Coordinates of N, CA and C in Angstrom, one line a residue:
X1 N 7.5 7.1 26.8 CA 7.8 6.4 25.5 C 7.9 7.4 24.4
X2 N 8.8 7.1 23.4 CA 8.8 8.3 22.4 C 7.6 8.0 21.6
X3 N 7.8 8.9 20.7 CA 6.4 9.5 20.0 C 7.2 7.9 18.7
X4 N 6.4 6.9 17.9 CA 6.9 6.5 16.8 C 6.9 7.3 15.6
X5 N 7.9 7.8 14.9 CA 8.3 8.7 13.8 C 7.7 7.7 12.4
X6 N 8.1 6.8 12.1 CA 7.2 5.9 10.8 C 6.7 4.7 11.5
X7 N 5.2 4.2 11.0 CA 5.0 3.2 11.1 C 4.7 2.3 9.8
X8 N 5.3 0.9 9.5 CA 5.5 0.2 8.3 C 4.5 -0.5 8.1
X9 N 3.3 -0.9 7.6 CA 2.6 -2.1 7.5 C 2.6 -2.2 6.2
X10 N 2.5 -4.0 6.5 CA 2.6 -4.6 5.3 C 1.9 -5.8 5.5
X11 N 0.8 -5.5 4.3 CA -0.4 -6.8 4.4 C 0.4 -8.1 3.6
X12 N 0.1 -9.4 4.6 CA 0.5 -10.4 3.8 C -0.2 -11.8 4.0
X13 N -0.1 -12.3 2.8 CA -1.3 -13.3 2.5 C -0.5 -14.7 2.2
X14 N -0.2 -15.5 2.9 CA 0.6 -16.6 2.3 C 2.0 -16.1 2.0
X15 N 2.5 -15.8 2.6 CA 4.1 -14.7 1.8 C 4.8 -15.4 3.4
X16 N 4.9 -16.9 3.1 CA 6.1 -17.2 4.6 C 7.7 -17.7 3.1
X17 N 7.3 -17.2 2.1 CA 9.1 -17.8 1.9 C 9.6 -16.3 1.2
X18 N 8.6 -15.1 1.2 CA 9.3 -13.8 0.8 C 9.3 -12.9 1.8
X19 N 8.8 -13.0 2.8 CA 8.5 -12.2 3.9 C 9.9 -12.1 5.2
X20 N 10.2 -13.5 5.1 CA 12.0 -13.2 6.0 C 12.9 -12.2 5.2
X21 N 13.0 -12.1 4.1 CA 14.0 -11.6 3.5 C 13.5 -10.1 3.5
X22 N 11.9 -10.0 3.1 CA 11.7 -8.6 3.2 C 11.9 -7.6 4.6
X23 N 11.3 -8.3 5.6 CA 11.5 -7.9 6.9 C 12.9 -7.4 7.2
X24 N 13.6 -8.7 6.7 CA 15.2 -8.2 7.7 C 15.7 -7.2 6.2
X25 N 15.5 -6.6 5.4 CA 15.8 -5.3 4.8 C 15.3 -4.3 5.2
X26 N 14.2 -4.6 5.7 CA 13.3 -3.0 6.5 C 14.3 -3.0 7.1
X27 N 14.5 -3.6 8.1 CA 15.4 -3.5 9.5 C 16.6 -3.1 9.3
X28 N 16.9 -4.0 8.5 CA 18.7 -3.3 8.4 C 19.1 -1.9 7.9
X29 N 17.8 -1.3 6.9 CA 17.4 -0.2 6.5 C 17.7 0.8 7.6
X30 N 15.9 0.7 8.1 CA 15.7 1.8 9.0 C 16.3 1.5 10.4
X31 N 16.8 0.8 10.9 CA 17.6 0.7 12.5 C 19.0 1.8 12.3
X32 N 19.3 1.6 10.9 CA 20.3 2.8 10.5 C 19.9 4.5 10.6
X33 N 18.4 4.7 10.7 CA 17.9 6.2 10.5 C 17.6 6.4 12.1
X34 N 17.8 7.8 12.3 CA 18.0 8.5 13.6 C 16.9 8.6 14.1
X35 N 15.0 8.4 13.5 CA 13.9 8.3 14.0 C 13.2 6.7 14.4
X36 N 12.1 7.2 15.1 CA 11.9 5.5 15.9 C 11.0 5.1 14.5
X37 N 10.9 3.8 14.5 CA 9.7 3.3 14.1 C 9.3 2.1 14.3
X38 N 7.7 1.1 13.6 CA 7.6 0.3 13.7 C 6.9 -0.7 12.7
X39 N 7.6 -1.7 13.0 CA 6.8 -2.5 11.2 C 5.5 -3.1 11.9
X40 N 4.6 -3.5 11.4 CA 3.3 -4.2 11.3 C 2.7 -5.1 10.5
X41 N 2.7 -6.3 10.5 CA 2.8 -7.2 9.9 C 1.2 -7.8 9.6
X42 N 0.6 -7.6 9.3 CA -0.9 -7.7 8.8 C -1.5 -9.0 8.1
X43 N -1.5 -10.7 9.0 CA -1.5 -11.9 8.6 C -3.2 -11.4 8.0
X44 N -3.3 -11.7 6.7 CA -4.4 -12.2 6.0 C -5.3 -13.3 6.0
X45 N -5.4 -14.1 7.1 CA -5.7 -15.3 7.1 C -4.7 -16.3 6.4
X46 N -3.5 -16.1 6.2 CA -3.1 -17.2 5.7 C -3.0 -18.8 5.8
X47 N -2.5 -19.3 5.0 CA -2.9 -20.9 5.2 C -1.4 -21.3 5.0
X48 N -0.5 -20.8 5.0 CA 0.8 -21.4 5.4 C 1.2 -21.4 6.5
X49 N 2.7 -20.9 6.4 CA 3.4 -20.6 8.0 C 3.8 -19.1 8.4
X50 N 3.2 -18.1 7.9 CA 3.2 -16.6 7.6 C 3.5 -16.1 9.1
X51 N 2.5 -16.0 9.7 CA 2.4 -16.3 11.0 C 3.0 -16.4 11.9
X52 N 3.4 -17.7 11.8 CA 4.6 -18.4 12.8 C 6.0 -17.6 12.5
X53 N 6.4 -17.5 11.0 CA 7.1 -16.8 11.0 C 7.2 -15.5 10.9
X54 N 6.7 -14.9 11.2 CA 6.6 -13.2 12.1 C 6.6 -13.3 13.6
X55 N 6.4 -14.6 13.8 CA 6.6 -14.5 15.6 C 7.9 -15.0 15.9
X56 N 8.3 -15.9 14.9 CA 10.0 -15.8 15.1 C 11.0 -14.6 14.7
X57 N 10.5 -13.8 14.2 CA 11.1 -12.9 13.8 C 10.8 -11.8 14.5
X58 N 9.9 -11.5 15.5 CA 9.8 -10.7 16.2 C 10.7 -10.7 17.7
X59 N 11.0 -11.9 18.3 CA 11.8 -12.5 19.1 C 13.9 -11.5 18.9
X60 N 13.6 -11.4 17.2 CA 14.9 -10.7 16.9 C 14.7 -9.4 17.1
X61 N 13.4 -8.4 16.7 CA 13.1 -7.7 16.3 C 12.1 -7.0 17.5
X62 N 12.1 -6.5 18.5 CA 11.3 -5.9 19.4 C 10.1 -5.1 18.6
X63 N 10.3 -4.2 17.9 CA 9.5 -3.4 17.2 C 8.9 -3.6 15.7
X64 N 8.9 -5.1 15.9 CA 8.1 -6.1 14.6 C 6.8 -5.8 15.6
X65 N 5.5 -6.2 15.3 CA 4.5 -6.4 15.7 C 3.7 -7.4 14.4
X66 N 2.6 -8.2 15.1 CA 1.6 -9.1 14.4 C 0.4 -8.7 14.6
X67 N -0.5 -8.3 13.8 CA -2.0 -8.4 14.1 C -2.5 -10.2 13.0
X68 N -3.1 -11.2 14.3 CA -3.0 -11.9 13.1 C -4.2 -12.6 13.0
X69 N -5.0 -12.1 11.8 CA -6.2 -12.3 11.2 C -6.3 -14.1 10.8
X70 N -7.6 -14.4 11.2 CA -7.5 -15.6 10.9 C -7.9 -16.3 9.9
X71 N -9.2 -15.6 9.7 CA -9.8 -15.2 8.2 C -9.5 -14.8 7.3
X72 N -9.8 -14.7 5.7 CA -9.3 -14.1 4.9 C -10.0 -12.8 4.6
X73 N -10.0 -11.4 4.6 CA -10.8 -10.5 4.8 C -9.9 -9.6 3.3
X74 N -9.3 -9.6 2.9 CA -8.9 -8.9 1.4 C -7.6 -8.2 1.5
X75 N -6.7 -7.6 1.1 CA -5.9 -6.8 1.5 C -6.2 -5.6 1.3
X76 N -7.3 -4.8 1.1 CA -7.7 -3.8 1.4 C -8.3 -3.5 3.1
X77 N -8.5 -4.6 3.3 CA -9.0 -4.7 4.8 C -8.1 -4.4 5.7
X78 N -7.5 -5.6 5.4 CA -6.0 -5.4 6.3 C -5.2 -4.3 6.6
X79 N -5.1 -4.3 5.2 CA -4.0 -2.8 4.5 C -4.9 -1.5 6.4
X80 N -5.7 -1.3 5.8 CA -6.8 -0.3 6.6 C -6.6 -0.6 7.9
X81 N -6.8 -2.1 8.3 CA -6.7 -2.0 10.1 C -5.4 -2.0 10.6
X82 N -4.5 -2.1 9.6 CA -2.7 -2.5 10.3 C -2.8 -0.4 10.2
X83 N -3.4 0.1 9.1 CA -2.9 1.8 9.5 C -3.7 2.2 10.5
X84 N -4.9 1.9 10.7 CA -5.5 2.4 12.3 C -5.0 2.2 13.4
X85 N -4.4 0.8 13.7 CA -3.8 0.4 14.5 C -2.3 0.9 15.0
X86 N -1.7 1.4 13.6 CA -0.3 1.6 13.4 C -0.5 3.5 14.9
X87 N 0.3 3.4 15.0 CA 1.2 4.6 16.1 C 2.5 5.6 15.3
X88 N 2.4 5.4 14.4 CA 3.3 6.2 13.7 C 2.9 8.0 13.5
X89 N 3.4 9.1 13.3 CA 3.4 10.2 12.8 C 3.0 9.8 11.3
X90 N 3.9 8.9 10.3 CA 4.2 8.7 9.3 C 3.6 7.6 9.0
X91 N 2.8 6.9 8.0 CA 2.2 5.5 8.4 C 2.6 5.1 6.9
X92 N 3.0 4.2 6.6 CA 3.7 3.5 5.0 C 2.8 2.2 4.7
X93 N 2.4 2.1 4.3 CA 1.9 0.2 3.6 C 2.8 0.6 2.5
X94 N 3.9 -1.1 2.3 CA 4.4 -1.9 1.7 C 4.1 -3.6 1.1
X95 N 4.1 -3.4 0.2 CA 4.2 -4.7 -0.3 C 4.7 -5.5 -0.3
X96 N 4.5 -7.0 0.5 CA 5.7 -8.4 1.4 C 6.0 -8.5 0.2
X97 N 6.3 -8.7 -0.9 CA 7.7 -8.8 -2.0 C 8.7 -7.2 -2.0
X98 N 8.4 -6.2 -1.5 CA 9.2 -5.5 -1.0 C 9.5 -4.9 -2.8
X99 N 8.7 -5.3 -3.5 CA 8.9 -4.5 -5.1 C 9.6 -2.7 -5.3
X100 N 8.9 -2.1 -3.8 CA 9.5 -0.5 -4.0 C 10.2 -0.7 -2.6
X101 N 11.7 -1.2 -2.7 CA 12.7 -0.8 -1.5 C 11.8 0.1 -0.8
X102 N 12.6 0.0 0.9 CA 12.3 0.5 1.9 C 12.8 1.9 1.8
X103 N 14.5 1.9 1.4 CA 15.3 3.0 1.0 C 14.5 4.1 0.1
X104 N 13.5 3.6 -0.6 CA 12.5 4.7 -1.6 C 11.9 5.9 -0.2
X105 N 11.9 5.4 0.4 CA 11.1 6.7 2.1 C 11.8 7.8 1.5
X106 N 12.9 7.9 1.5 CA 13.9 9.1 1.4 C 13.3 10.0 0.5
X107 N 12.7 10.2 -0.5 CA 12.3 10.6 -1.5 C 10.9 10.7 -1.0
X108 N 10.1 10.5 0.1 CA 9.0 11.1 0.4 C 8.9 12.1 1.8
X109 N 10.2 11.4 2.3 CA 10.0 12.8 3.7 C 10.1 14.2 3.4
X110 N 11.0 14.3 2.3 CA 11.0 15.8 1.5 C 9.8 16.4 1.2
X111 N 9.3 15.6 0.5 CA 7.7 16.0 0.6 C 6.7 16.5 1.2
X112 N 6.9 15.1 2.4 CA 6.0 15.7 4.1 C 6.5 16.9 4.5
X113 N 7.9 17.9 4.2 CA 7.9 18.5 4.9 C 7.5 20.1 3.8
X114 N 7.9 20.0 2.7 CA 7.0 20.6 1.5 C 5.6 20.9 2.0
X115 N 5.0 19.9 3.0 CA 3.4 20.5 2.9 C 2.4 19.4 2.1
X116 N 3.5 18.1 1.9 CA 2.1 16.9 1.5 C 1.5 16.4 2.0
X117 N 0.6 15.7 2.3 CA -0.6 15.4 3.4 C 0.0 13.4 2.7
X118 N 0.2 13.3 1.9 CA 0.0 12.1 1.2 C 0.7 11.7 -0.1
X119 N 2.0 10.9 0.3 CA 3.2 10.3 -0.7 C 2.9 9.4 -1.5
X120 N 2.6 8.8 -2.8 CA 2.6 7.7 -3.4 C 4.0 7.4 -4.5
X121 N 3.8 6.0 -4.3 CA 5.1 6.1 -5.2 C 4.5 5.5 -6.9
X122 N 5.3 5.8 -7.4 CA 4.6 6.2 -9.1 C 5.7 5.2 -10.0
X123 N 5.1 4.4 -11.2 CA 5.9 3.8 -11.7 C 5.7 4.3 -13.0
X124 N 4.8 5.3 -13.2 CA 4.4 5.8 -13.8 C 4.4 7.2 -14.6
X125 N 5.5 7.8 -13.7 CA 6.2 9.2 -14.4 C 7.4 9.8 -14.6
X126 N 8.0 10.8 -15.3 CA 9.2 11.1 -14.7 C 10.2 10.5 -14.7
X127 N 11.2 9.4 -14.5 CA 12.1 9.4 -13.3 C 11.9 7.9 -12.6
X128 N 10.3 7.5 -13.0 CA 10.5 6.1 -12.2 C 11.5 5.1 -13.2
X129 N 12.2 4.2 -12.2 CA 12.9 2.8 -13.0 C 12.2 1.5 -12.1
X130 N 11.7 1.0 -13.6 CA 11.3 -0.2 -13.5 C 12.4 -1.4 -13.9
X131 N 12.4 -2.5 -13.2 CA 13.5 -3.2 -13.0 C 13.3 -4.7 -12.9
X132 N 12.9 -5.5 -14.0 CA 12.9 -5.1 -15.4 C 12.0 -4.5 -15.7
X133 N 11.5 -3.9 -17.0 CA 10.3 -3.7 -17.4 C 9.5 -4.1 -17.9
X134 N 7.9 -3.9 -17.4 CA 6.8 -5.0 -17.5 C 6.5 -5.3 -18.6
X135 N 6.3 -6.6 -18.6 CA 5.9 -7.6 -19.7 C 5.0 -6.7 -20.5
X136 N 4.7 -6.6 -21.9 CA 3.3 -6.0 -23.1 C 2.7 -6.0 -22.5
X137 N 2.0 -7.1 -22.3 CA 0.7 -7.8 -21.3 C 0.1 -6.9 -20.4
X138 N 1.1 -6.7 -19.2 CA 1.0 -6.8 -18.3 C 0.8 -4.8 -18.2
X139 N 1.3 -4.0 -19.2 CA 1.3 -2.8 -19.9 C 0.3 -2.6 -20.2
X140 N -0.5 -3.5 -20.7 CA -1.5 -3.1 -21.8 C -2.5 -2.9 -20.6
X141 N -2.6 -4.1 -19.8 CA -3.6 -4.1 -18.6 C -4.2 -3.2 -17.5
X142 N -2.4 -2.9 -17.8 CA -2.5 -1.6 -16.7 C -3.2 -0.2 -16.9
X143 N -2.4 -0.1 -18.5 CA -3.0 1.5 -19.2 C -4.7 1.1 -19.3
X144 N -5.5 -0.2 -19.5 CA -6.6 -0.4 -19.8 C -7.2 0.0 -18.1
X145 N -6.6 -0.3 -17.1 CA -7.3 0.1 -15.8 C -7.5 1.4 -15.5
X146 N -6.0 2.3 -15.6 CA -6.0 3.5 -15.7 C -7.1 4.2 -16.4
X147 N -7.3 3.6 -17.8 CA -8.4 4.6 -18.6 C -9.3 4.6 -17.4
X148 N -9.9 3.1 -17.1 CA -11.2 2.7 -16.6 C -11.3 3.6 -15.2
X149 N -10.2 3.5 -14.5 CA -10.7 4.4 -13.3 C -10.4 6.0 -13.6
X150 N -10.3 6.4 -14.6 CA -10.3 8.0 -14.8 C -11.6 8.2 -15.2
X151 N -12.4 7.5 -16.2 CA -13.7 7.4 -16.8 C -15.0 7.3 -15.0
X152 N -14.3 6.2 -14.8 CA -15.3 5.9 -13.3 C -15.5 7.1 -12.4
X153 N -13.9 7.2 -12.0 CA -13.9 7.9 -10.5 C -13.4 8.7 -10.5
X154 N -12.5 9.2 -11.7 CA -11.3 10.3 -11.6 C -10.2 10.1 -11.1
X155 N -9.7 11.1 -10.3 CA -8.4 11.1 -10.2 C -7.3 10.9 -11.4
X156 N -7.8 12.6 -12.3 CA -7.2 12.4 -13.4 C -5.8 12.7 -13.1
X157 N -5.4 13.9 -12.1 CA -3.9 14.4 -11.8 C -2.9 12.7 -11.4
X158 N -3.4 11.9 -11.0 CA -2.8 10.7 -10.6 C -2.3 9.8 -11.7
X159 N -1.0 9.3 -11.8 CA -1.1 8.3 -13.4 C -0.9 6.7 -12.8
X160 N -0.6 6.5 -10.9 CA -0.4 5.1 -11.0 C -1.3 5.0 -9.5
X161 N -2.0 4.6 -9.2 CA -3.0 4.2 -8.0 C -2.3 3.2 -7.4
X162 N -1.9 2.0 -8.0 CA -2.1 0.5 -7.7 C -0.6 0.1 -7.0
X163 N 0.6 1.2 -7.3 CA 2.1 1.0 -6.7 C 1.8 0.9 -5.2
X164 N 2.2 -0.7 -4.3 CA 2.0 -0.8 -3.2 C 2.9 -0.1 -2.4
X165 N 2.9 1.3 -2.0 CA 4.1 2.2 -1.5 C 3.5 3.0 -1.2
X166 N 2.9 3.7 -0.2 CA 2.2 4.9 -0.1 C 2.2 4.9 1.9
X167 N 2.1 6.4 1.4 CA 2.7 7.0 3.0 C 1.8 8.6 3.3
X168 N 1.0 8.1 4.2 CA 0.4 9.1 4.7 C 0.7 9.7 6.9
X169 N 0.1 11.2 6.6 CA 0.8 11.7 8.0 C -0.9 11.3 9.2
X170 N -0.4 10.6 10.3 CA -1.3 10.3 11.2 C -2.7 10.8 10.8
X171 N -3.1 12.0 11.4 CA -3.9 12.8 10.9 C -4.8 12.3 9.8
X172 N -4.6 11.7 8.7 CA -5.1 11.6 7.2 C -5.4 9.8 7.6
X173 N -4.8 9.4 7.9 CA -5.3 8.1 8.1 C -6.2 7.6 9.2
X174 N -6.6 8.5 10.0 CA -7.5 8.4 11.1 C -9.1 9.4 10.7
X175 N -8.6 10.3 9.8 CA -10.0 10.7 9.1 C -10.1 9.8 7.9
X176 N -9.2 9.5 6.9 CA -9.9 8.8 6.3 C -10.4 7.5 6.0
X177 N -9.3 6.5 6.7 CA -9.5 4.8 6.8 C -11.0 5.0 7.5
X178 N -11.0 5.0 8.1 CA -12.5 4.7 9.0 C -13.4 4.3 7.9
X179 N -13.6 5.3 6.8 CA -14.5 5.5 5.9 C -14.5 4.6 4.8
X180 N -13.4 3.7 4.6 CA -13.1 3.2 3.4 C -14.0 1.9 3.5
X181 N -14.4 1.2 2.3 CA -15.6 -0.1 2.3 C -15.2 -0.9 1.5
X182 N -14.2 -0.8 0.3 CA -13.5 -1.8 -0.4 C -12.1 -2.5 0.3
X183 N -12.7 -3.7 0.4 CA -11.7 -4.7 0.9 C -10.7 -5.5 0.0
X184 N -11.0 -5.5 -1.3 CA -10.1 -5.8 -1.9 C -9.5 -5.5 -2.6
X185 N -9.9 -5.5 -4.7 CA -9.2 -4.8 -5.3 C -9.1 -3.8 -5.9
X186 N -9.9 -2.7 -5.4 CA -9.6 -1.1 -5.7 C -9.4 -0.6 -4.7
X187 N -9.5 -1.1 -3.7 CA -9.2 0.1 -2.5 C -8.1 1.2 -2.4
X188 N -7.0 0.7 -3.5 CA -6.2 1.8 -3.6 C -6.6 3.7 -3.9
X189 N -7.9 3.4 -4.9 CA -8.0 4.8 -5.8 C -9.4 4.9 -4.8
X190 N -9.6 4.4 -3.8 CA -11.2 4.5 -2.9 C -10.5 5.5 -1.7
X191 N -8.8 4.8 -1.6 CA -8.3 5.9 -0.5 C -7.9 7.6 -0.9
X192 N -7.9 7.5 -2.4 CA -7.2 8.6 -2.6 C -8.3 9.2 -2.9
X193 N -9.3 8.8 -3.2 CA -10.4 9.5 -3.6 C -11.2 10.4 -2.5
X194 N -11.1 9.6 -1.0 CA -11.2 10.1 -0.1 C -10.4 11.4 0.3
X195 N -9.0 11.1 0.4 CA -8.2 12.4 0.3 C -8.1 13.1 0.0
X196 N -8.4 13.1 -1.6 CA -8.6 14.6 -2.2 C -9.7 15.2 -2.4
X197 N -11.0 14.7 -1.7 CA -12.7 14.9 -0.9 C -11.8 15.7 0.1
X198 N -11.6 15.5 1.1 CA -11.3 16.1 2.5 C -10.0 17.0 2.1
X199 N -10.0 17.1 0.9 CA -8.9 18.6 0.6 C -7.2 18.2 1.3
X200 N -7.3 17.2 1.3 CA -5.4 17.3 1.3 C -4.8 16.9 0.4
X201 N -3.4 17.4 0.6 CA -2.3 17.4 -1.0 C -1.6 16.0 -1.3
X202 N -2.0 15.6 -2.1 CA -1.4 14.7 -2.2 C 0.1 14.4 -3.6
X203 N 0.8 13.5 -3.2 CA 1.8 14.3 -4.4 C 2.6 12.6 -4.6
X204 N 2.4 12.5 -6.2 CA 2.9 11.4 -6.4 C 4.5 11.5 -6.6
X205 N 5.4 10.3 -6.6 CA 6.7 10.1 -6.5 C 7.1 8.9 -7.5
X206 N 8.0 9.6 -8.2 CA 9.0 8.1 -9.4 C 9.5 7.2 -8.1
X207 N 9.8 6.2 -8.1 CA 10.4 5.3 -7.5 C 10.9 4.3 -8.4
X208 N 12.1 3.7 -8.1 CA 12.3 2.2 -8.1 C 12.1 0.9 -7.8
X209 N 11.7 0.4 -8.7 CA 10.7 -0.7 -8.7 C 11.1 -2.1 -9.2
X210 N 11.5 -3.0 -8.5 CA 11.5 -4.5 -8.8 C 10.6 -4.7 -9.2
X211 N 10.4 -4.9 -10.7 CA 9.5 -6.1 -11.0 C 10.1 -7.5 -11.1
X212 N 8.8 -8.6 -10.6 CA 8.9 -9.6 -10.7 C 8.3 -10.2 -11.8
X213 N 9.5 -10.8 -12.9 CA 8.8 -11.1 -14.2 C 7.7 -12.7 -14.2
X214 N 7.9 -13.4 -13.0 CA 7.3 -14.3 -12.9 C 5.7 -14.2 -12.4
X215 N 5.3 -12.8 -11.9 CA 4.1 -11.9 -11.5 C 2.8 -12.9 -12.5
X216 N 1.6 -13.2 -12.2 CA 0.9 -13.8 -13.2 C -0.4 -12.7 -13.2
X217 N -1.0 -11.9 -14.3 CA -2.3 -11.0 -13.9 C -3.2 -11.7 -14.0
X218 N -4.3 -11.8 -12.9 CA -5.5 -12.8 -13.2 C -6.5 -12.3 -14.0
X219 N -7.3 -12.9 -15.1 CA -8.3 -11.7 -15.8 C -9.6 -11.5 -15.0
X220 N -9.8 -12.5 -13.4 CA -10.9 -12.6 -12.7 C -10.1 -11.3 -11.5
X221 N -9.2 -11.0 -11.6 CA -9.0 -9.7 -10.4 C -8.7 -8.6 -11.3
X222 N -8.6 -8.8 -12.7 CA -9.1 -7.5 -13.8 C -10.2 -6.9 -13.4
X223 N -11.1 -8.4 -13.6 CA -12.5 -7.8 -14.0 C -13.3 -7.3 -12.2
X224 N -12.7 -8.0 -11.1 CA -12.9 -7.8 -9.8 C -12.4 -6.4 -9.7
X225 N -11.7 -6.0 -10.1 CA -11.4 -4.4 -9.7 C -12.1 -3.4 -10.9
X226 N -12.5 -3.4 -11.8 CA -13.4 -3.3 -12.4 C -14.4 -2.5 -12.0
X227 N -15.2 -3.9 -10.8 CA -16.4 -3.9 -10.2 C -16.3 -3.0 -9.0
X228 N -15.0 -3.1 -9.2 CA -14.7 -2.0 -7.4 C -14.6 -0.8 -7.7
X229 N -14.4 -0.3 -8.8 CA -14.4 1.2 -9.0 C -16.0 1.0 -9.3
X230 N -16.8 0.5 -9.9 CA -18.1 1.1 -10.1 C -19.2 1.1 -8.6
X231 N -18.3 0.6 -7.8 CA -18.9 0.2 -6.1 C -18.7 1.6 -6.0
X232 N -17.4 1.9 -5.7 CA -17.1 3.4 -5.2 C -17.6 4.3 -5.6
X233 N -17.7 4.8 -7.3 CA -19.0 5.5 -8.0 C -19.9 5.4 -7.3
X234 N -20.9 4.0 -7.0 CA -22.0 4.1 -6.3 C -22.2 4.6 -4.9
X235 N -20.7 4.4 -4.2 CA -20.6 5.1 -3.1 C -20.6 6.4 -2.8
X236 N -19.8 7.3 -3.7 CA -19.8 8.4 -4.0 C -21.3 9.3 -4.5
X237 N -22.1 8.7 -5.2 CA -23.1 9.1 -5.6 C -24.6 8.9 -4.4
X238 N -24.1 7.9 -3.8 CA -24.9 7.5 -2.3 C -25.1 8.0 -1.3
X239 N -23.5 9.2 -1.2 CA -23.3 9.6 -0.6 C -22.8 8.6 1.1
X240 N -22.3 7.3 0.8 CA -22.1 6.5 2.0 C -20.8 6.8 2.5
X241 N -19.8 7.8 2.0 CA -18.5 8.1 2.6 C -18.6 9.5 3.6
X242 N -19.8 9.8 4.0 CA -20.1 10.8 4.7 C -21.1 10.6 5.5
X243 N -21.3 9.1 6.0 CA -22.3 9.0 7.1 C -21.4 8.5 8.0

């Protein structure tokens, strides 16, 4: 069997009326590029028909796959067991609204072969287009997180953590997921924080970004991610990411 060249996971939680449309864009995408891959579909416990429909859609799709949780365990959980699980060289979590196209990969394999250990995509510098662009609100909240996790945890070289697009090489996901303890809303800046502990490069990327203006920010998963950078502090300082 060949080696799989990307593996796609994408955690999803209730997402059975955005998730057909995102899938069959992966697909029509990548079945056009000359390396193998495979998507991974990461049920969150949901309580719709999420599920059912990823099993219909694998029927079209040989190299769809389901891991499917029955419980609700966070999307940091998920996110983590669909990349342990995943077989890829290349391993990507995406976001089932599909906000940073599939097409954006192109603009990270340059990278991997540069010598990055670890791709993110950035809405945040340079070169990114946001489409449309985010509500005041929704601006203000963001730059207010940003301070908060540079103050906490660092990762000052980084300006966007939270862009669901990130692409790391085999290797980096099998040393670092193991270690990760936040299951829900910081686990993004818990992974990178790991990575650049264990000394590999990581290198952020402008992308194109669908925003969705109808998006609602909750002030209880403000304040829940919040909590999750001062967990990881306490992790860090515990030393519990090295036992």
């Amino acid at each position: 069997m060949d080696e799989v060249f990307l593996s796609v996971i994408i955690p999803a939680y209730n997402e059975e009326k955005r998730l057909p449309k995102t899938i069959n864009e992966i697909f029509d995408y990548l079945s056009k590029k000359n390396f193998t891959f495979e998507v991974i579909v990461v049920n969150d416990g949901s309580k719709d028909k999420t599920a059912e429909i990823v099993k219909e859609l694998m029927k079209k799709y040989p190299n769809l796959k389901l891991i499917d949780n029955k419980e609700n365990r966070g999307k940091g959980a998920v996110v983590r067991q669909g990349m342990i699980e995943a077989t890829g060289k290349f391993r990507l979590f995406s976001d089932a609204d599909h906000s940073t196209p599939i097409s954006e990969i192109e603009k990270f394999l340059p990278e991997f072969e540069k010598g990055a250990d670890v791709v993110i995509a950035s809405r945040e510098i340079k070169g990114a287009i946001l489409d449309p662009p985010q509500p005041l609100f929704r601006r203000f909240v963001g730059e207010g997180f940003k301070i908060l996790r540079k103050i906490v945890v660092g990762l000052f070289e980084i300006q966007d953590t939270q862009c669901g697009f990130k692409c790391f090489r085999a290797e980096v996901v099998e040393k670092i997921f193991p270690k990760c303890k936040i299951n829900r809303f910081a686990f993004d800046p818990e992974i990178l924080i790991l990575a650049k502990k264990a000394g590999y490069k990581i290198k952020e990327v402008p992308v194109y970004w669908r925003n969705d203006p109808n998006s609602k920010v909750k002030f209880k998963s403000i304040f829940n991610m919040a909590k999750d950078l001062f967990k990881i502090r306490l992790n860090l300082i515990l030393g519990k990411y090295e036992r």
